[in-house]
Coordinates of C-alpha atoms in Angstrom, one line a residue:
G1 CA 0.0 0.0 0.0
G2 CA 0.9 3.6 -0.4
E3 CA 1.4 4.1 3.3
R4 CA 4.4 1.7 3.1
T5 CA 5.9 2.5 -0.3
M6 CA 5.0 6.2 -0.4
D7 CA 4.1 5.6 -4.1
I8 CA 1.9 8.6 -4.5
S9 CA 1.2 10.0 -8.0
T10 CA 2.8 13.4 -8.7
D11 CA -0.5 14.3 -10.3
L12 CA -2.0 14.7 -6.8
V13 CA 0.9 16.8 -5.7
E14 CA 0.6 19.1 -8.7
L15 CA -3.2 19.4 -8.2
S16 CA -2.5 20.7 -4.7
R17 CA -0.5 23.7 -6.0
T18 CA -2.2 24.5 -9.3
P19 CA -5.6 26.4 -9.2
V20 CA -7.4 24.5 -12.0
V21 CA -10.6 22.4 -12.3
V22 CA -9.8 18.8 -13.2
V23 CA -12.7 16.6 -14.6
S24 CA -12.1 12.9 -14.4
A25 CA -14.0 9.6 -14.1
G26 CA -12.7 9.1 -10.6
V27 CA -9.9 6.8 -9.4
K28 CA -9.1 3.5 -11.2
S29 CA -9.9 0.6 -9.0
I30 CA -6.4 -0.7 -9.7
L31 CA -5.5 2.0 -7.2
D32 CA -6.6 2.4 -3.6
I33 CA -9.5 4.9 -3.8
R34 CA -9.9 5.5 -0.1
K35 CA -6.2 6.3 0.4
T36 CA -6.2 8.5 -2.7
L37 CA -9.1 10.6 -1.3
E38 CA -7.2 10.8 2.0
V39 CA -4.1 12.2 0.2
L40 CA -6.3 14.7 -1.7
E41 CA -7.8 15.8 1.7
T42 CA -4.3 16.2 3.2
Y43 CA -3.3 18.3 0.3
A44 CA -6.4 20.5 0.7
V45 CA -7.8 19.7 -2.8
P46 CA -11.6 20.2 -2.9
T47 CA -13.0 16.9 -4.3
G48 CA -16.6 16.1 -5.3
V49 CA -18.7 13.8 -7.5
W50 CA -20.9 14.9 -10.3
R51 CA -24.6 14.3 -9.3
S52 CA -23.8 11.3 -7.0
N53 CA -22.9 10.5 -3.4
E54 CA -20.6 7.6 -4.3
F55 CA -17.1 8.1 -5.6
P56 CA -16.7 6.4 -9.1
A57 CA -14.1 3.8 -9.9
F58 CA -13.3 5.1 -13.4
F59 CA -15.0 2.5 -15.6
S60 CA -17.7 1.9 -13.0
P61 CA -19.9 4.4 -11.2
Q62 CA -19.8 2.3 -8.1
S63 CA -16.8 1.8 -5.7
G64 CA -18.5 1.5 -2.3
V65 CA -16.6 4.7 -1.2
R66 CA -18.7 7.7 -0.2
S67 CA -17.8 11.0 -1.9
P68 CA -16.4 13.8 0.2
A69 CA -18.8 16.2 -1.6
R70 CA -21.4 16.4 -4.3
F71 CA -21.8 18.8 -7.3
D72 CA -25.3 19.0 -8.9
C73 CA -24.6 21.6 -11.5
A74 CA -21.8 23.5 -13.2
D75 CA -22.6 26.7 -11.3
E76 CA -21.8 25.0 -8.0
V77 CA -18.4 23.9 -9.3
A78 CA -17.7 27.4 -10.7
S79 CA -18.7 29.1 -7.4
S80 CA -16.6 26.8 -5.3
Y81 CA -13.6 27.3 -7.6
L82 CA -13.8 31.1 -7.7
K83 CA -14.3 31.3 -4.0
G84 CA -11.1 29.4 -3.5
L85 CA -9.4 32.0 -5.7
D86 CA -10.8 34.8 -3.7
L87 CA -9.4 33.2 -0.6
G88 CA -6.0 32.9 -2.2
L89 CA -6.0 29.1 -2.2
Q90 CA -3.5 27.6 -4.7
S91 CA -5.0 24.1 -4.9
G92 CA -7.1 22.8 -7.8
T93 CA -10.6 21.3 -7.7
L94 CA -11.3 17.6 -8.7
V95 CA -14.7 16.8 -10.1
A96 CA -15.3 13.0 -10.6
V97 CA -17.9 12.1 -13.2
P98 CA -19.4 8.6 -12.9
N99 CA -19.2 6.5 -16.1
D100 CA -22.7 5.6 -17.2
D101 CA -21.6 3.5 -20.1
P102 CA -23.3 0.0 -20.1
A103 CA -20.0 -1.8 -20.6
G104 CA -18.5 0.0 -17.6
Q105 CA -19.3 -2.6 -14.9
S106 CA -18.2 -5.6 -17.0
V107 CA -14.9 -3.8 -17.6
E108 CA -14.6 -3.3 -13.9
D109 CA -15.2 -6.9 -13.2
S110 CA -12.5 -7.8 -15.8
I111 CA -10.0 -5.5 -14.0
Q112 CA -10.6 -7.3 -10.7
E113 CA -10.0 -10.6 -12.4
A114 CA -6.8 -9.3 -14.0
L115 CA -5.6 -7.9 -10.7
K116 CA -6.2 -11.3 -9.0
E117 CA -4.3 -13.1 -11.8
A118 CA -1.4 -10.6 -11.6
D119 CA -1.2 -11.2 -7.9
E120 CA -1.1 -15.0 -8.4
R121 CA 1.6 -14.7 -11.0
G122 CA 3.7 -12.3 -8.9
I123 CA 3.5 -9.4 -11.3
V124 CA 4.4 -6.2 -9.5
G125 CA 5.8 -2.7 -10.1
N126 CA 6.1 -1.2 -13.5
D127 CA 5.0 -4.5 -15.1
I128 CA 1.5 -4.5 -13.6
T129 CA -0.1 -1.7 -15.6
P130 CA 0.6 -3.0 -19.1
F131 CA -0.4 -6.5 -18.0
I132 CA -3.7 -5.3 -16.7
L133 CA -4.5 -3.3 -19.8
K134 CA -3.7 -6.1 -22.2
T135 CA -5.6 -8.7 -20.1
V136 CA -8.7 -6.5 -19.7
A137 CA -8.7 -5.7 -23.5
D138 CA -8.6 -9.4 -24.3
M139 CA -11.2 -10.3 -21.7
T140 CA -13.7 -7.6 -22.8
R141 CA -13.1 -8.0 -26.6
G142 CA -12.6 -4.2 -27.0
D143 CA -15.4 -3.1 -24.6
S144 CA -12.8 -1.4 -22.3
L145 CA -11.7 0.8 -25.2
R146 CA -15.3 1.7 -26.1
S147 CA -16.1 2.4 -22.5
N148 CA -13.0 4.6 -22.2
M149 CA -14.1 6.6 -25.2
S150 CA -17.6 7.1 -23.7
L151 CA -16.3 8.4 -20.4
V152 CA -13.9 10.8 -22.2
K153 CA -16.9 12.3 -24.1
S154 CA -18.9 12.5 -20.9
N155 CA -16.1 14.3 -19.1
A156 CA -15.7 16.7 -22.0
V157 CA -19.4 17.7 -21.8
V158 CA -19.3 18.3 -18.1
G159 CA -15.9 20.1 -18.4
A160 CA -17.3 22.4 -21.1
D161 CA -20.4 23.2 -18.9
I162 CA -18.1 24.0 -15.9
A163 CA -15.8 26.2 -18.1
S164 CA -18.8 28.1 -19.4
A165 CA -20.2 28.6 -15.8
I166 CA -16.8 29.9 -14.6
S167 CA -16.6 32.4 -17.5
K168 CA -20.1 33.6 -16.9
Q169 CA -19.6 34.1 -13.2
M170 CA -16.3 35.9 -13.8
N171 CA -17.9 38.2 -16.3
S172 CA -20.9 38.9 -14.0
Q173 CA -18.5 40.0 -11.3
C174 CA -17.8 43.3 -13.2
C175 CA -21.3 44.2 -14.3
G176 CA -22.5 46.5 -11.5
F177 CA -23.1 46.7 -7.8
S178 CA -24.1 44.0 -5.5
S179 CA -27.8 43.1 -5.2
S180 CA -27.5 44.2 -1.6
P181 CA -29.9 47.2 -0.8
E182 CA -26.9 49.1 0.6
R183 CA -25.6 51.6 -2.0
P184 CA -22.1 52.9 -1.6
K185 CA -21.4 56.6 -1.2
V186 CA -17.9 56.3 -2.6
V187 CA -16.6 54.1 -5.5
C188 CA -12.9 53.6 -6.2
V189 CA -11.6 52.4 -9.6
G190 CA -8.0 51.4 -10.2
G191 CA -5.1 49.2 -9.4
A192 CA -4.7 46.4 -7.0
V193 CA -1.1 45.5 -6.8
M194 CA 1.2 43.2 -4.9
D195 CA 4.0 45.4 -3.5
I196 CA 7.6 44.2 -3.0
V197 CA 9.5 46.8 -1.0
A198 CA 13.3 46.7 -0.4
T199 CA 14.8 49.1 2.1
S200 CA 18.5 49.6 2.5
S201 CA 20.2 49.3 5.9
K202 CA 20.5 52.5 8.0
D203 CA 24.1 51.5 8.9
Q204 CA 25.3 51.8 5.3
G205 CA 22.8 53.7 3.2
M206 CA 22.2 53.0 -0.4
I207 CA 25.2 52.2 -2.7
A208 CA 24.4 52.1 -6.4
G209 CA 25.7 49.3 -8.7
T210 CA 26.0 46.6 -6.0
S211 CA 24.0 44.5 -3.5
N212 CA 22.9 46.4 -0.4
P213 CA 22.0 44.9 3.0
G214 CA 18.6 45.7 4.2
Q215 CA 15.0 44.3 4.5
I216 CA 12.5 43.1 1.9
R217 CA 8.8 42.7 2.5
T218 CA 5.7 42.1 0.5
S219 CA 2.4 43.7 1.0
D220 CA -0.8 44.8 -0.7
G221 CA -0.7 47.9 -2.8
G222 CA -2.0 49.9 -5.7
V223 CA -3.2 53.5 -5.5
A224 CA -6.9 52.9 -5.7
R225 CA -6.7 49.8 -3.6
N226 CA -4.9 51.7 -0.9
I227 CA -7.4 54.5 -1.0
A228 CA -10.2 52.0 -0.8
E229 CA -8.6 50.4 2.2
V230 CA -8.3 53.7 4.0
L231 CA -11.9 54.5 3.3
G232 CA -12.9 51.0 4.5
R233 CA -10.9 51.2 7.7
L234 CA -12.4 54.6 8.5
G235 CA -15.9 53.2 8.0
S236 CA -16.9 54.7 4.7
R237 CA -17.7 51.3 3.1
P238 CA -16.4 51.9 -0.5
T239 CA -17.0 49.7 -3.5
F240 CA -13.8 48.9 -5.4
Y241 CA -13.4 48.1 -9.1
T242 CA -10.2 46.4 -10.2
A243 CA -8.7 43.5 -12.0
V244 CA -6.5 40.6 -10.7
G245 CA -5.0 37.4 -12.0
H246 CA -5.7 33.9 -10.6
D247 CA -2.5 34.4 -8.5
H248 CA -3.7 37.3 -6.4
D249 CA -3.1 35.4 -3.2
G250 CA -6.0 36.7 -1.1
L251 CA -5.5 40.3 -2.2
I252 CA -9.3 40.9 -2.5
S253 CA -10.4 39.0 0.5
R254 CA -8.1 41.0 2.7
L255 CA -9.7 44.2 1.4
N256 CA -13.1 42.7 2.3
H257 CA -11.9 42.3 5.9
C258 CA -11.2 46.1 5.9
G259 CA -14.7 47.0 5.0
V260 CA -14.3 47.3 1.2
I261 CA -17.1 46.0 -1.0
T262 CA -15.8 44.0 -4.1
E263 CA -18.9 41.9 -5.0
N264 CA -19.6 42.2 -8.7
S265 CA -16.8 44.6 -9.3
V266 CA -13.6 42.6 -9.7
F267 CA -12.4 41.1 -13.0
R268 CA -10.3 38.0 -12.8
S269 CA -8.0 37.7 -15.8
S270 CA -7.0 34.3 -17.1
K271 CA -4.4 35.9 -19.4
Y272 CA -2.4 38.2 -17.0
S273 CA -0.9 37.7 -13.6
T274 CA -1.8 40.0 -10.8
A275 CA 0.0 43.4 -11.0
R276 CA 3.2 43.7 -9.1
Y277 CA 5.3 46.6 -8.0
A278 CA 8.9 46.5 -6.7
A279 CA 10.2 49.5 -4.9
L280 CA 13.7 50.3 -3.7
L281 CA 13.8 52.7 -0.7
D282 CA 16.9 54.3 0.9
H283 CA 17.6 54.1 4.6
R284 CA 15.4 57.2 5.2
G285 CA 12.4 55.4 3.5
D286 CA 12.4 57.6 0.4
L287 CA 11.9 56.1 -3.0
V288 CA 15.1 55.5 -5.0
A289 CA 13.7 53.5 -8.0
A290 CA 10.8 51.1 -8.8
V291 CA 9.8 48.5 -11.4
S292 CA 6.2 47.7 -12.2
D293 CA 4.5 44.8 -14.0
M294 CA 1.0 46.1 -14.7
D295 CA -0.4 44.4 -17.8
C296 CA -3.3 43.0 -15.8
L297 CA -4.5 46.6 -15.0
Q298 CA -5.6 47.0 -18.7
C299 CA -8.5 44.7 -17.7
I300 CA -9.8 47.0 -15.0
P301 CA -13.6 47.3 -15.3
V302 CA -15.5 50.6 -14.7
P303 CA -19.1 51.2 -13.6
P304 CA -21.0 50.4 -16.9
S305 CA -23.3 53.4 -16.8
A306 CA -24.4 56.5 -14.9
E307 CA -27.3 54.4 -13.4
D308 CA -24.7 52.3 -11.6
L309 CA -23.4 55.4 -9.9
V310 CA -26.8 56.8 -8.7
G311 CA -26.4 57.8 -5.0
V312 CA -22.6 57.8 -5.2
E313 CA -21.2 61.0 -3.8
Y314 CA -17.5 60.5 -4.7
L315 CA -16.0 58.6 -7.6
V316 CA -12.3 58.0 -7.0
L317 CA -10.1 57.1 -10.0
D318 CA -6.4 56.4 -10.2
A319 CA -4.5 56.4 -13.5
N320 CA -4.0 52.6 -13.8
A321 CA -7.1 51.8 -15.9
P322 CA -7.0 52.4 -19.7
A323 CA -7.5 56.0 -20.6
D324 CA -10.7 55.5 -22.5
S325 CA -12.2 53.6 -19.6
L326 CA -11.3 56.4 -17.2
V327 CA -12.9 59.0 -19.5
R328 CA -16.1 56.9 -19.7
A329 CA -16.1 56.4 -15.9
A330 CA -15.6 60.1 -15.2
K331 CA -18.5 61.1 -17.6
N332 CA -20.7 58.5 -15.9
G333 CA -19.8 60.0 -12.5
V334 CA -20.7 63.5 -13.5
E335 CA -23.9 62.4 -15.1
A336 CA -24.9 60.6 -11.9
G337 CA -24.1 63.7 -9.8
A338 CA -20.9 62.4 -8.2
K339 CA -17.8 64.4 -7.5
V340 CA -15.0 62.8 -9.5
C341 CA -11.6 62.6 -7.8
F342 CA -8.4 61.7 -9.5
D343 CA -5.0 60.5 -8.2
P344 CA -2.4 60.8 -11.0
T345 CA -0.5 57.8 -9.8
S346 CA 2.8 58.6 -11.7
V347 CA 4.3 61.3 -13.8
P348 CA 3.9 59.5 -17.2
K349 CA 0.3 58.5 -16.5
A350 CA -0.5 61.9 -15.2
S351 CA 0.7 63.7 -18.3
L352 CA -1.1 61.2 -20.6
L353 CA -4.5 61.8 -19.1
T354 CA -4.1 65.6 -19.0
K355 CA -4.3 65.6 -22.9
S356 CA -7.9 64.6 -22.6
S357 CA -10.0 67.7 -22.1
D358 CA -13.1 65.5 -21.7
F359 CA -11.4 63.9 -18.7
L360 CA -10.2 67.1 -17.0
S361 CA -13.6 68.8 -17.4
C362 CA -15.2 66.0 -15.2
L363 CA -12.8 66.4 -12.3
S364 CA -13.7 68.1 -9.0
Y365 CA -10.6 67.0 -7.0
M366 CA -7.1 66.0 -7.9
F367 CA -4.3 64.8 -5.5
P368 CA -1.0 65.3 -7.3
N369 CA 2.5 65.7 -5.9
T370 CA 4.5 68.6 -7.3
D371 CA 6.2 66.5 -10.0
E372 CA 2.8 65.2 -11.2
L373 CA 1.4 68.7 -11.1
Y374 CA 4.1 70.1 -13.4
A375 CA 3.8 67.1 -15.8
M376 CA 0.0 67.5 -16.1
A377 CA 0.2 71.3 -16.5
R378 CA 3.0 71.1 -19.1
A379 CA 0.9 68.6 -21.2
L380 CA -1.9 71.3 -21.6
D381 CA -2.0 72.9 -25.1
D382 CA -1.9 76.5 -23.7
W383 CA 1.0 75.9 -21.3
V384 CA 3.7 78.6 -21.4
E385 CA 6.8 78.0 -19.2
P386 CA 6.9 80.8 -16.6
C387 CA 9.8 82.5 -14.9
G388 CA 10.0 83.0 -11.2
S389 CA 10.1 81.2 -7.9
E390 CA 9.0 77.7 -7.1
T391 CA 5.9 79.1 -5.4
S392 CA 4.9 81.1 -8.4
L393 CA 5.5 78.0 -10.7
V394 CA 3.3 75.8 -8.4
E395 CA 0.5 78.4 -8.4
Y396 CA 0.7 79.0 -12.2
A397 CA 0.5 75.2 -12.9
S398 CA -2.4 74.9 -10.4
S399 CA -4.3 77.7 -12.1
C400 CA -3.8 76.2 -15.5
L401 CA -5.2 72.8 -14.4
L402 CA -8.1 74.3 -12.3
G403 CA -9.1 76.3 -15.4
N404 CA -9.9 73.0 -17.2
M405 CA -11.7 71.3 -14.3
R406 CA -15.3 71.7 -12.9
E407 CA -16.8 75.0 -11.9
K408 CA -15.9 74.3 -8.3
A409 CA -12.6 72.3 -8.1
C410 CA -9.8 71.7 -5.7
L411 CA -6.2 70.5 -6.0
V412 CA -4.6 68.9 -2.9
I413 CA -0.9 69.1 -3.7
T414 CA 1.6 67.2 -1.6
R415 CA 5.0 68.7 -1.2
G416 CA 6.9 66.3 1.0
H417 CA 8.4 67.8 4.1
R418 CA 6.9 71.2 3.1
G419 CA 3.3 69.9 3.7
L420 CA 0.3 70.6 1.5
L421 CA -0.9 73.3 -0.8
L422 CA -4.6 73.5 -1.2
A423 CA -5.6 75.3 -4.5
T424 CA -9.3 75.9 -4.7
K425 CA -11.5 77.4 -7.5
S426 CA -14.9 78.8 -6.9
D427 CA -16.7 81.3 -9.2
D428 CA -13.5 81.5 -11.3
I429 CA -11.6 82.8 -8.3
I430 CA -8.6 80.7 -7.3
S431 CA -7.3 80.8 -3.7
Y432 CA -4.3 79.0 -2.1
H433 CA -3.9 77.7 1.4
D434 CA -0.6 76.3 2.8
L435 CA -0.8 73.5 5.4
Q436 CA 2.6 73.0 7.0
A437 CA 3.7 69.4 7.7
E438 CA 4.4 68.2 11.2
K439 CA 8.0 67.3 11.7
I440 CA 8.4 63.5 12.1
D441 CA 11.9 62.3 13.1
A442 CA 11.3 58.5 12.8
I443 CA 9.7 58.2 9.3
T444 CA 9.7 54.5 8.3
S445 CA 8.3 54.7 4.8
S446 CA 6.6 57.4 2.6
N447 CA 5.0 54.6 0.6
G448 CA 1.2 54.9 1.1
A449 CA 1.2 58.3 2.9
G450 CA -0.3 60.1 -0.1
D451 CA -3.0 57.4 -0.5
T452 CA -3.9 57.7 3.1
L453 CA -4.2 61.5 2.7
C454 CA -6.5 61.0 -0.3
G455 CA -8.7 58.4 1.4
S456 CA -8.9 60.3 4.6
F457 CA -9.7 63.6 2.8
I458 CA -12.7 61.9 1.0
H459 CA -13.9 60.3 4.2
A460 CA -13.9 63.7 6.0
K461 CA -15.8 65.2 3.0
L462 CA -18.4 62.5 3.4
E463 CA -18.8 63.5 7.0
G464 CA -19.4 67.1 6.1
A465 CA -15.9 68.7 6.4
S466 CA -14.8 71.7 4.4
D467 CA -11.8 71.2 2.0
T468 CA -9.4 72.7 4.5
Q469 CA -10.8 70.6 7.4
A470 CA -10.6 67.5 5.2
A471 CA -7.0 68.3 4.2
E472 CA -6.0 68.8 7.9
F473 CA -7.6 65.4 8.8
G474 CA -5.8 63.8 5.8
Q475 CA -2.4 65.2 7.1
S476 CA -3.0 63.8 10.6
T477 CA -3.9 60.3 9.3
A478 CA -1.1 60.2 6.8
K479 CA 1.3 60.3 9.7
S480 CA 0.2 56.8 10.6
S481 CA 1.5 55.5 7.2
L482 CA 4.8 57.3 7.6
L483 CA 5.3 55.5 10.9
Y484 CA 4.1 52.1 9.7
S485 CA 6.7 49.6 8.4
E486 CA 4.6 46.5 7.5
G487 CA 2.7 47.9 4.5
A488 CA 1.3 51.0 2.8
I489 CA -1.7 51.5 5.0
S490 CA -1.6 51.4 8.8
P491 CA -4.3 49.3 10.6
D492 CA -4.3 52.1 13.2
L493 CA -6.8 53.8 11.0
D494 CA -9.5 51.4 12.3
N495 CA -9.5 53.5 15.5
L496 CA -9.8 56.9 13.8
K497 CA -12.9 58.7 12.5
Y498 CA -13.3 62.3 11.4
E499 CA -16.1 63.0 13.8
K500 CA -13.8 62.2 16.7
M501 CA -11.3 64.7 15.4
R502 CA -13.6 67.8 15.3

């Protein structure tokens, strides 16, 4: 037996680490069915029988072994499989389809006779399988081959139904809000990314061109994902639209635990892997360089129509989705009466989207840093490079962008250790308000501070804050990310609410 020889098929091992659905006719009776099921259970492989409670024995629908589970339709298999992906499970799912071919039982009887004969003749090891196959074919006069062909066709039909059900359920997950009566007040659209962050040692600092001692950690990231997490932790219950691959390793379910709604708004790509971002930080926690693998983000869905955004007060977009999708989402937001907020994400993406006047004219809020601000302003057709101080350049770039935004609009510009500049337009009058940054001596990482600011700002606005009050609250919460070393967003936000800060 397998418990003595440890002769366990590598197929079972592979099934435990590959997230696929396998459709088979069960376990051949030449093998030990009970022990095979025990191994599958040990390897955490969900296993069930198609419309039966008895586990099939390949050629025969009967084995005398009760099935661990039962699937009565393709939708049940698809739902189980996709839920496993949501939880970050890496194992596959085994669906055993009983063979209903009339010759099946006679073939099974022949196998048992052949096994007995092999035992009597002392045939073991690698010689046993070819002996069984030849003996059974002779005894059944070809019925074993015909039965085998029948079960292959049956498996193909069931497999096709399951594949279709998986596809339909995946597509339905990006076709609007949940059927729940709760309607979100804020919707975030954009990237969900696995972050890999390497920080050099404080003893040595960063030395270019060689290996540096330090620490490497992985965490959940992506601008819109981070903003959604902030809003969720603060209690604003946002809905999040994004795209991931089948290798997202629980990225979505962890968001759900933070109070973010993802039902019917996440597209799961079978073509691309989940987006990844690798950042290199110096010993002070400042970004030195980064590499991104973001192909999956081209699949990010957006709310299909303005009707899907009715009741939404704030629509938050990062620059990771395709440009045409962002323009469509922004227009839908304006039509639905939502205030559209935009985080430029990076300098190249920021300047690309600025070239669309249709997009800019939908925006009520933007959250750029100074580099992104300059890149967006310089991409405007009417930009003229000014002369003067840095302050005059920031104000000129702000006025150029605000002139292309909604009638009432606001830029929340982050300036590192210098704090924030709030540039606000109302009735064609632009005003500027400086908010100085609190000095923090023990900054761990600046990664996520801007996203925390943005999410906290919108949370405060939902609670009735003015733009200045919201910016002040955003600054106070951003401090938590600057002091948090385990990820972009600090879990300490769970204990903060705007109403407690007033």
